[in-house]
Amino acid sequence: MSEGVFPSLRGGRLLLTAFLALLLLLFLGRWGVVLYVDLLWFTAEGVADVFWTRALWEWGARVLVGVLTALVTWANLRVVARSFQGLQVRRRFGDLVIQEQLPASYVAWVGILVSAFVGFWFAALIPQGTGIRAMLVAHAEPWGTTDPILGRDLGFYVFVLPLIQEFVGFGLLLLVLIAAMCTAGYAATGAIGWTNGRPALSFLPTRHFGVLAGTFLVLVGLRFYLVPFGLLIEGNSGVQGIFGYADHNARIPGYRMIAFLCLATAAAVFWGARRGRLLPAGVGGIALAVAALGLGQVYPALVQRFQVQPNELDRETPYIQYALAFTRRGFALDGMVRDRLDYAPADASAWAQALDRLTRLPVWTDATLLTTFRQLEARFQYYDFHEVALDHYVSAEGVEPVAVSVREVNPLGIPDPNWQNLHLRERYITGMGAVAGHLNRQSEEGRLPMFLTAIPPEFRAGPEVPDQLRLTRPSVFIGSRPQLYSVINATEASFLGPDGAQGIAGVDYPNGIRVGSIMRTTALAWRFQDPNLLLAAEVGSESRLVIRRQAQERVTALAPFLLFPEAPYPVLEDGRVVWILEGFTASVSLPLSSAHQLPGGRRVNYLRNSVKATVDAVTGETRLYIVDPSDPLI
């Protein structure tokens, strides 16, 4: 009988193991190629150290959380496994029914696998950017300014507090999950059940659940201890939700008392668990719930009703002043000063100065110019102008107001959108320079006088024409709108330099990712879910794959801790198009500062335009410039 049964069981196990291994390989393979292609891109951009730093912190945080979670889960399941000792399992072989003891190795391996799964799940649950925030905490320096209520350095609120709150939440979730698994395990062995309509627990689960409940209360106490810090960020005052009198004089003392009661109750629960008693946990839980309701809800409401509302202006004025001062600080408005303007009639020189400025004001709107450029300068349906930038350039006659718009490729306008046209052919993957015109003048036909026009861009020289508008490398590989990846095969007939010779990577077109070996090609094809990268004859070892072809996408990939909420604007410099982006440091954790909602829904109460970024439209070279070194988030 054993010869017929055990080989089939062994074969089924092997088949199941192979299937699970294949699923794991596909999942890890997909994750691996994404990581590998990112490494190739960062290396091609010359910033591989940025990739490794981010990977170390991001995946280090995930691995640390996963390992700790798995160890804690395994330690608890190992305790549950004690109740499986002596457990017998019934098995039927034909008409024969036998009972055999459940092997301890089976129980141990199930516990290890479940713990590993929980650890893997929690590691995957960590929000993107947690590792970056941990890195900022590790390198953060004190701001040198404390809040006037709790006396904490402002850096604690911005860097440390969000991370602690996040991990306390993860700890509570883990304890609930472990308690559920332990309940199922003890119920399976009969260690817990019902007797005369009441739950009955043996000594082992009583002690175990007591430890879990005490640990849960410690984390709840820590969470209540952190609530006062959160009140300074998000208050409950009737004055536009700022931190107010009732928060300061009722909620903060109340939450601190609740935190102390949580720790006291946890101590009682641990004491009861040591003796196998659940009564302290029940009594402590009820007392804690009553105290939390009274101190956290009832008492603050009474203070608001009987102390604040009868004299609200007097009670809330100091906190309104705090809110104004810290909001100004958060949005870099604290340097503004009031100044008195004494009126005096303007003299002739003042009018002459004003007239000179008025003559340089634009007479065209960007919306009108965008329509004009699309109708007259696009020329082909696969070209489009995304927006018009109004700027100033220096000519021989002085500073000239100039309208500039970049001619980019619109993939939706490609007449035959096959794979080669979308990803390979130069005319369909590169924009063609820009157009520029005089903003405060009009031609005889009533049109905008053009400085830069036609395809390829034609520079119209003149004393009033800024020489900076001359384009020698008009190709636009990196634009302001999302673009598909492109494959560059530099030859003597395509992707040329200004002198007509074969172009040079990093000068006449982006470095891109060199396709190279078949392994790298396979990884790229898997990453972009495109078999053409592997099968197309046009893709060879010398081909270069250009990804992240939107300026905003590139700077966000390189500096994920910065916000770039606005579209890039173009500047013509050194014979090429350069995109400029405004980078902001931002936080929603500055205490006593009122929050503002940005386009896209993100709320911030700290925002500084501390960084400028430039992206070369030809090569994709990206540079970041700090313009406000005093910003503590830089």
XYZ file of C-alpha atoms in Angstrom:
634
model
C 0.000 0.000 0.000
C 2.782 2.449 0.860
C 4.391 1.821 -2.518
C 1.235 3.055 -4.276
C 0.416 5.968 -2.005
C 3.655 7.711 -1.078
C 5.131 8.016 -4.595
C 1.972 9.776 -5.778
C 2.065 12.090 -2.769
C 5.709 12.802 -3.429
C 4.956 13.546 -7.085
C 2.101 15.884 -6.141
C 4.347 17.758 -3.749
C 6.990 18.161 -6.419
C 4.405 19.460 -8.881
C 2.994 21.914 -6.332
C 6.497 23.050 -5.369
C 7.420 23.595 -9.016
C 4.228 25.588 -9.620
C 4.799 27.805 -6.589
C 8.446 28.278 -7.556
C 7.379 29.350 -11.057
C 4.920 31.902 -9.652
C 7.598 33.229 -7.311
C 10.085 33.417 -10.182
C 7.655 35.367 -12.357
C 6.881 37.802 -9.564
C 10.477 38.297 -8.490
C 11.573 38.377 -12.126
C 9.176 41.209 -12.925
C 10.351 43.113 -9.865
C 13.959 42.353 -10.721
C 13.817 43.622 -14.312
C 12.167 46.873 -13.195
C 14.983 47.372 -10.711
C 17.612 46.345 -13.266
C 16.348 48.719 -15.962
C 16.256 51.543 -13.422
C 19.891 50.781 -12.589
C 20.775 50.897 -16.298
C 19.034 54.259 -16.684
C 20.660 55.834 -13.639
C 24.033 54.516 -14.795
C 23.511 55.937 -18.294
C 22.698 59.308 -16.718
C 25.905 59.165 -14.689
C 24.159 59.048 -11.302
C 24.371 55.370 -10.351
C 25.235 56.433 -6.792
C 21.774 58.012 -6.512
C 20.192 54.697 -7.479
C 22.212 52.696 -4.974
C 21.544 55.160 -2.164
C 17.809 55.061 -2.810
C 17.786 51.278 -3.225
C 19.735 50.797 0.006
C 17.286 52.857 2.047
C 14.062 51.846 0.294
C 14.733 48.114 0.184
C 16.664 48.178 3.427
C 13.546 49.529 5.140
C 11.390 46.858 3.503
C 13.784 44.055 4.404
C 14.089 45.289 7.988
C 10.314 45.508 8.441
C 9.795 42.161 6.714
C 12.385 40.357 8.839
C 11.175 41.870 12.122
C 7.558 41.109 11.246
C 8.393 37.529 10.285
C 10.384 36.981 13.493
C 7.607 38.364 15.706
C 5.014 36.243 13.885
C 7.186 33.129 14.098
C 7.784 33.648 17.831
C 4.030 33.782 18.458
C 3.217 30.820 16.202
C 5.924 28.825 17.939
C 4.062 29.355 21.214
C 0.831 28.199 19.561
C 2.668 25.145 18.207
C 3.087 23.843 21.771
C -0.638 23.111 21.855
C -0.202 20.830 18.813
C 1.937 18.380 20.806
C 0.133 15.077 21.025
C -2.446 16.126 18.448
C -3.477 13.118 16.375
C -4.788 13.160 12.830
C -7.182 10.585 11.416
C -6.356 9.107 8.031
C -8.376 6.603 5.988
C -6.813 3.949 3.779
C -9.691 2.086 2.137
C -11.733 0.560 4.940
C -8.956 1.114 7.436
C -8.956 4.223 9.666
C -5.805 4.986 11.602
C -4.699 7.778 13.925
C -1.202 9.166 13.843
C 0.512 11.993 15.648
C 0.987 15.165 13.618
C 4.732 15.414 12.916
C 6.381 18.308 14.715
C 8.329 19.127 11.558
C 5.060 19.758 9.691
C 3.898 22.197 12.352
C 7.263 23.943 12.386
C 7.385 24.322 8.597
C 3.827 25.655 8.465
C 4.760 28.249 11.085
C 7.874 29.245 9.146
C 5.988 29.552 5.853
C 3.160 31.572 7.405
C 5.660 33.854 9.156
C 7.591 34.356 5.923
C 4.379 35.198 4.081
C 3.339 37.729 6.738
C 6.795 39.310 6.654
C 6.717 39.508 2.869
C 3.221 41.009 2.944
C 4.137 43.688 5.468
C 7.299 44.530 3.536
C 5.155 45.048 0.439
C 2.651 47.156 2.424
C 5.210 49.817 3.280
C 4.314 52.980 1.355
C 6.657 54.055 -1.400
C 9.140 56.582 -0.090
C 9.335 55.278 3.481
C 13.011 54.493 3.019
C 13.657 57.990 1.676
C 11.932 59.464 4.733
C 14.070 57.257 6.981
C 17.161 58.537 5.160
C 16.032 62.118 5.753
C 15.559 61.355 9.453
C 19.064 59.877 9.636
C 20.608 62.956 8.027
C 18.280 65.606 9.457
C 19.686 68.444 11.492
C 17.804 70.451 14.143
C 15.962 73.447 12.738
C 16.948 75.559 15.715
C 13.343 76.636 16.326
C 10.899 75.023 18.753
C 7.138 75.213 18.884
C 5.745 77.453 21.667
C 3.382 74.790 23.032
C 5.332 71.561 23.542
C 8.843 72.914 23.049
C 9.875 70.427 20.354
C 12.232 71.293 17.510
C 10.295 71.779 14.274
C 12.414 69.104 12.604
C 10.858 66.499 14.915
C 7.403 67.189 13.457
C 8.548 67.205 9.832
C 10.964 64.259 9.859
C 10.529 61.998 12.888
C 6.849 62.165 13.859
C 5.350 60.864 10.558
C 7.715 57.878 10.579
C 6.901 56.957 14.190
C 3.155 57.245 13.539
C 3.480 55.005 10.495
C 5.308 52.244 12.328
C 3.000 52.381 15.358
C 0.106 51.818 12.957
C 1.936 48.859 11.400
C 2.604 47.419 14.848
C -1.076 47.570 15.817
C -2.091 45.932 12.537
C 0.462 43.168 13.067
C -0.788 42.462 16.595
C -4.387 42.167 15.402
C -3.311 39.758 12.651
C -1.227 37.673 15.056
C -4.114 37.513 17.539
C -6.420 36.237 14.785
C -3.923 33.546 13.711
C -3.320 32.480 17.303
C -7.057 32.238 17.931
C -7.442 29.976 14.900
C -4.500 27.819 16.014
C -5.688 27.386 19.586
C -9.244 26.692 18.419
C -7.966 23.938 16.107
C -6.326 22.152 19.041
C -9.168 22.701 21.509
C -7.066 24.942 23.753
C -9.872 27.482 23.565
C -13.557 26.727 23.214
C -16.947 27.122 24.838
C -18.106 25.570 28.095
C -21.646 26.127 29.344
C -22.038 29.035 26.943
C -18.874 30.750 28.153
C -15.413 30.932 26.555
C -12.945 28.551 28.144
C -9.176 28.977 27.795
C -6.378 26.802 29.052
C -3.343 28.319 30.769
C -1.169 28.634 27.633
C -3.572 30.717 25.475
C -4.591 32.786 28.518
C -1.007 33.756 29.133
C -0.296 34.250 25.431
C -3.313 36.491 24.771
C -2.469 38.470 27.904
C 0.980 39.271 26.529
C -0.524 40.248 23.173
C -3.130 42.465 24.852
C -0.496 44.146 27.024
C 1.724 44.832 24.021
C -1.276 46.182 22.144
C -2.003 48.573 25.017
C 1.615 49.769 25.054
C 1.351 50.677 21.363
C -2.038 52.320 21.933
C -0.484 54.328 24.764
C 2.335 55.406 22.453
C -0.229 56.435 19.876
C -2.114 58.552 22.424
C 1.199 60.057 23.528
C 1.775 61.198 19.933
C -1.711 62.693 19.530
C -0.790 66.083 21.135
C 1.954 66.521 18.551
C -0.588 65.791 15.847
C -2.946 68.384 17.331
C -0.383 71.086 16.652
C -0.488 70.060 12.984
C -4.247 69.540 12.704
C -6.181 71.267 15.484
C -9.846 71.198 16.477
C -10.486 74.881 17.093
C -13.633 76.521 15.806
C -11.390 79.128 14.161
C -10.763 77.463 10.787
C -9.576 74.254 12.447
C -6.371 75.689 13.906
C -4.827 74.579 17.198
C -6.850 76.360 19.870
C -7.510 76.931 23.543
C -9.423 73.692 24.136
C -6.690 71.703 22.387
C -4.020 73.236 24.607
C -5.812 73.164 27.943
C -8.057 70.105 27.630
C -7.069 67.715 24.860
C -3.299 67.683 25.419
C -3.581 66.938 29.190
C -6.382 64.477 28.472
C -4.465 62.490 25.867
C -1.373 62.401 28.042
C -3.449 61.016 30.907
C -4.953 58.406 28.559
C -1.445 57.409 27.444
C -0.419 56.950 31.087
C -3.559 54.888 31.787
C -2.772 52.689 28.769
C 0.660 51.910 30.184
C -0.770 51.283 33.652
C -3.422 48.969 32.192
C -0.751 47.201 30.130
C 1.250 46.577 33.319
C -1.858 45.096 34.975
C -2.507 42.901 31.929
C 1.095 41.636 31.928
C 0.763 40.851 35.641
C -2.454 38.944 35.015
C -0.947 37.080 32.048
C 1.928 35.869 34.193
C -0.611 34.252 36.518
C -2.899 33.068 33.757
C -5.715 35.498 34.570
C -7.739 37.542 32.103
C -9.721 39.529 34.691
C -7.162 42.403 34.893
C -7.318 42.756 31.122
C -11.114 42.994 31.127
C -11.333 45.426 34.030
C -8.476 47.543 32.704
C -9.991 47.655 29.222
C -13.363 48.870 30.508
C -11.754 51.499 32.753
C -9.564 52.663 29.886
C -12.525 52.990 27.514
C -14.438 55.096 30.051
C -11.394 57.288 30.712
C -10.739 57.742 26.987
C -14.328 58.839 26.416
C -14.298 61.246 29.340
C -10.832 62.742 28.872
C -10.723 62.657 25.087
C -14.264 63.755 24.224
C -16.413 64.962 27.122
C -13.894 67.143 28.972
C -12.675 69.062 25.835
C -16.304 69.638 24.808
C -17.101 71.100 28.238
C -14.059 73.399 28.100
C -15.045 74.571 24.626
C -18.634 75.227 25.676
C -18.124 76.927 29.049
C -14.681 78.550 28.785
C -14.081 79.290 25.099
C -17.447 80.160 23.576
C -18.396 82.871 26.133
C -15.145 84.738 25.386
C -13.855 83.166 22.169
C -11.849 86.089 20.799
C -9.890 86.560 24.014
C -9.264 82.819 24.435
C -8.273 82.122 20.824
C -6.260 85.275 20.003
C -2.849 83.879 21.117
C -3.403 80.745 19.035
C -4.507 82.773 16.004
C -1.256 84.706 16.298
C 0.690 81.427 16.465
C -1.124 80.197 13.355
C -0.374 83.387 11.431
C 3.307 83.391 12.410
C 3.932 79.720 11.614
C 1.905 79.798 8.392
C 4.017 82.722 7.196
C 7.117 80.766 8.145
C 5.880 77.648 6.368
C 5.313 79.451 3.079
C 8.427 81.671 3.345
C 6.362 84.819 3.918
C 7.873 85.676 7.285
C 10.369 88.040 5.669
C 7.682 90.451 4.521
C 7.537 93.824 6.240
C 4.981 96.604 6.223
C 6.115 99.831 4.616
C 4.415 103.185 4.369
C 3.917 104.656 0.917
C 3.731 108.419 0.930
C 1.951 109.783 -2.106
C 3.684 112.451 -4.159
C 2.826 113.721 -7.667
C 5.007 112.080 -10.334
C 7.543 114.260 -12.093
C 8.608 114.074 -15.742
C 11.456 111.602 -15.104
C 9.096 109.178 -13.359
C 6.661 109.349 -16.281
C 9.507 108.753 -18.735
C 10.636 105.703 -16.791
C 7.083 104.366 -16.651
C 6.608 104.954 -20.388
C 9.764 102.984 -21.168
C 8.388 100.046 -19.194
C 4.933 100.300 -20.746
C 6.331 100.134 -24.268
C 7.840 96.752 -23.427
C 4.612 95.193 -22.190
C 3.299 92.231 -24.241
C 0.511 92.941 -26.711
C -0.136 89.234 -27.340
C -1.635 86.628 -25.015
C -0.216 83.148 -24.757
C -3.566 81.555 -25.694
C -3.746 83.570 -28.929
C -0.153 82.745 -29.804
C -0.641 79.033 -29.103
C -3.500 78.915 -31.607
C -1.429 80.832 -34.168
C 1.608 78.590 -33.771
C -0.472 75.443 -34.122
C -2.082 76.715 -37.312
C 0.983 78.202 -39.018
C 4.083 76.573 -37.550
C 3.220 72.929 -36.817
C 3.372 72.091 -40.568
C 2.831 68.350 -39.974
C 0.046 66.663 -38.036
C 2.523 64.799 -35.833
C 3.965 68.091 -34.547
C 2.266 70.166 -31.888
C 2.915 73.043 -29.500
C 2.048 72.305 -25.905
C 2.204 75.827 -24.478
C 3.777 79.257 -24.996
C 6.398 80.670 -22.619
C 6.629 84.451 -22.220
C 10.202 85.458 -21.475
C 12.845 88.155 -21.974
C 16.064 87.940 -23.998
C 18.838 90.484 -24.521
C 19.394 91.923 -28.011
C 21.619 94.688 -29.346
C 18.766 97.127 -28.666
C 18.155 96.011 -25.081
C 15.881 93.558 -23.300
C 13.213 92.160 -25.621
C 9.976 90.411 -24.532
C 9.845 87.139 -26.471
C 7.278 84.370 -26.912
C 8.826 80.888 -27.210
C 7.111 77.592 -27.940
C 8.703 74.197 -28.594
C 7.659 72.028 -31.530
C 7.148 68.587 -29.990
C 6.005 65.258 -31.400
C 2.402 64.271 -30.769
C 2.285 60.439 -31.089
C -1.464 60.580 -31.751
C -0.780 62.499 -34.959
C 1.611 59.969 -36.521
C -0.072 58.899 -39.787
C 0.903 55.218 -39.589
C 1.388 54.388 -35.894
C 3.289 51.116 -36.317
C 6.059 50.089 -33.936
C 8.852 51.469 -36.120
C 7.195 54.878 -36.449
C 6.330 55.108 -32.758
C 9.710 54.054 -31.396
C 12.388 54.032 -34.089
C 12.191 56.585 -36.901
C 13.893 59.882 -36.192
C 11.260 62.153 -37.714
C 8.550 60.666 -35.489
C 10.452 60.452 -32.198
C 12.143 63.874 -32.086
C 10.602 67.307 -31.989
C 11.936 70.015 -34.266
C 13.269 73.035 -32.427
C 11.094 75.960 -31.423
C 9.440 79.116 -32.688
C 9.953 82.573 -31.214
C 8.482 86.001 -31.843
C 8.411 89.583 -30.560
C 5.789 89.965 -27.857
C 5.128 93.702 -28.038
C 5.194 94.302 -31.772
C 2.969 93.622 -34.732
C 3.780 93.045 -38.388
C 2.078 94.942 -41.216
C -0.243 91.955 -41.653
C -1.202 92.147 -37.981
C 0.802 89.081 -37.039
C 3.513 88.372 -34.513
C 6.975 89.311 -35.888
C 8.902 86.020 -35.907
C 12.509 85.650 -34.768
C 12.598 81.863 -35.226
C 10.313 80.040 -37.657
C 9.898 77.193 -40.175
C 11.233 73.607 -40.338
C 14.156 73.313 -39.816
C 14.162 76.410 -37.605
C 15.201 79.528 -39.509
C 16.802 82.318 -37.478
C 15.957 85.829 -38.727
C 18.851 88.026 -37.663
C 18.404 91.705 -36.855
C 19.412 94.323 -34.283
C 16.262 93.681 -32.254
C 16.639 89.883 -32.491
C 18.420 88.219 -29.525
C 21.267 86.064 -30.806
C 20.509 83.592 -28.002
C 17.497 82.403 -30.028
C 19.714 80.850 -32.724
C 19.363 77.030 -32.713
C 22.240 74.793 -33.835
C 20.881 71.557 -32.350
C 17.102 71.782 -32.814
C 16.282 68.143 -31.957
C 13.871 67.705 -29.054
C 14.198 64.238 -27.523
C 13.007 65.318 -24.066
C 9.787 67.323 -23.985
C 7.099 68.663 -21.715
C 4.512 66.011 -22.567
C 4.596 62.236 -21.933
C 6.381 60.308 -24.684
C 6.927 56.654 -25.540
C 10.376 55.141 -25.263
C 12.537 55.485 -28.368
C 15.316 53.412 -29.922
C 18.250 55.328 -31.385
C 20.461 53.820 -34.083
C 23.018 56.469 -34.972
C 24.208 56.138 -38.588
C 25.705 58.373 -41.257
C 22.174 59.239 -42.383
C 20.300 59.704 -39.107
C 20.822 61.404 -35.747
C 23.505 63.680 -37.167
C 25.461 66.496 -35.538
C 25.282 70.169 -36.625
C 28.152 69.621 -39.092
C 26.348 66.760 -40.836
C 28.640 64.100 -39.382
C 27.416 61.097 -37.436
C 26.068 62.203 -34.070
C 27.702 61.553 -30.721
C 25.807 60.079 -27.769
C 25.456 62.572 -24.953
C 26.055 65.491 -27.336
C 23.698 65.167 -30.306
C 21.228 62.750 -28.720
C 20.720 61.168 -25.279
C 23.104 58.532 -23.974
C 20.182 56.239 -23.346
C 20.509 52.615 -22.271
C 22.824 50.691 -24.551
C 20.983 47.516 -25.552
C 24.121 45.358 -25.577
C 23.743 41.659 -24.784
C 20.767 39.387 -25.356
C 20.203 39.234 -21.588
C 19.873 42.994 -21.386
C 17.592 43.029 -24.447
C 15.368 40.397 -22.843
C 15.194 42.410 -19.627
C 14.215 45.553 -21.547
C 11.542 43.667 -23.501
C 10.146 42.204 -20.268
C 10.240 45.575 -18.515
C 8.234 47.342 -21.235
C 6.101 44.316 -22.121
C 7.179 44.691 -25.752
C 8.538 41.632 -27.630
C 9.516 43.857 -30.566
C 12.568 44.945 -28.597
C 13.685 41.328 -28.680
C 12.521 40.410 -32.188
C 12.921 43.546 -34.321
C 15.908 43.445 -36.684
C 16.444 47.189 -36.178
C 17.357 46.690 -32.514
C 21.007 45.686 -32.226
C 23.722 45.646 -29.613
C 24.711 49.252 -30.452
C 21.147 50.573 -30.218
C 20.283 52.931 -27.388
C 16.950 52.931 -25.572
C 15.786 56.345 -24.375
C 13.185 56.323 -21.588
C 11.714 58.978 -19.296
C 11.370 61.411 -22.165
C 9.265 63.893 -20.221
C 11.263 66.556 -18.374
C 9.083 66.383 -15.272
C 9.382 62.591 -15.142
C 13.178 62.762 -15.270
C 13.610 65.232 -12.424
C 11.050 63.390 -10.289
C 12.960 60.135 -10.782
C 16.212 61.803 -9.743
C 14.794 63.842 -6.847
C 11.619 62.136 -5.550
C 11.713 64.181 -2.340
C 10.966 67.377 -4.299
C 7.700 68.579 -5.796
C 7.519 69.788 -9.393
C 3.847 70.790 -9.636
C 4.169 73.170 -12.578
C 4.844 72.414 -16.228
C 8.411 73.105 -17.406
C 9.065 76.227 -19.438
C 11.576 76.355 -22.304
C 14.654 78.532 -22.655
C 16.819 78.700 -25.776
C 20.440 78.504 -24.678
C 23.685 77.519 -26.389
C 21.902 76.583 -29.609
C 19.436 74.152 -28.045
C 16.224 73.955 -26.037
C 16.601 73.693 -22.271
C 13.647 73.011 -19.986
C 13.498 74.772 -16.613
C 11.421 73.416 -13.745
C 10.583 74.943 -10.383
C 11.331 72.520 -7.552
C 9.631 72.825 -4.173
C 10.341 71.288 -0.806
C 7.046 70.481 0.883
C 5.591 69.010 4.049
C 2.227 68.772 5.739
C 3.727 68.330 9.210
C 4.858 71.815 10.222
C 3.174 72.583 13.573
C 0.715 75.475 13.929
C 0.771 76.184 10.167
C -2.478 76.165 8.183
C -2.562 73.770 5.233
C -3.078 74.734 1.603
C -4.257 72.368 -1.122
C -2.136 72.219 -4.263
C -3.440 71.370 -7.741
C -3.815 67.611 -7.742
C -5.191 67.450 -4.204
C -2.002 67.324 -2.114
C -2.186 69.375 1.085
C 0.900 71.187 2.393
C 1.604 73.579 5.230
C 5.261 74.049 4.333
C 6.316 74.990 0.797
C 9.543 76.560 -0.455
C 10.699 77.142 -4.030
C 14.255 76.187 -3.104
C 15.407 74.352 -6.237
C 15.649 75.055 -9.948
C 16.084 72.142 -12.345
C 17.263 72.236 -15.957
C 16.794 69.448 -18.494
C 18.588 69.519 -21.847
C 16.015 68.704 -24.535
C 18.739 67.185 -26.757
C 20.725 65.004 -24.357
C 18.410 64.802 -21.347
C 21.179 66.035 -19.045
C 19.534 67.100 -15.787
C 20.940 69.530 -13.261
C 19.540 70.720 -9.938
C 20.425 74.113 -8.465
C 19.799 75.123 -4.845
C 18.493 78.689 -4.805
C 17.591 78.829 -1.103
C 20.363 77.256 1.012
C 18.555 78.331 4.191
C 15.738 75.840 3.567
C 16.111 73.153 6.292
C 14.554 70.532 4.002
C 17.420 70.797 1.494
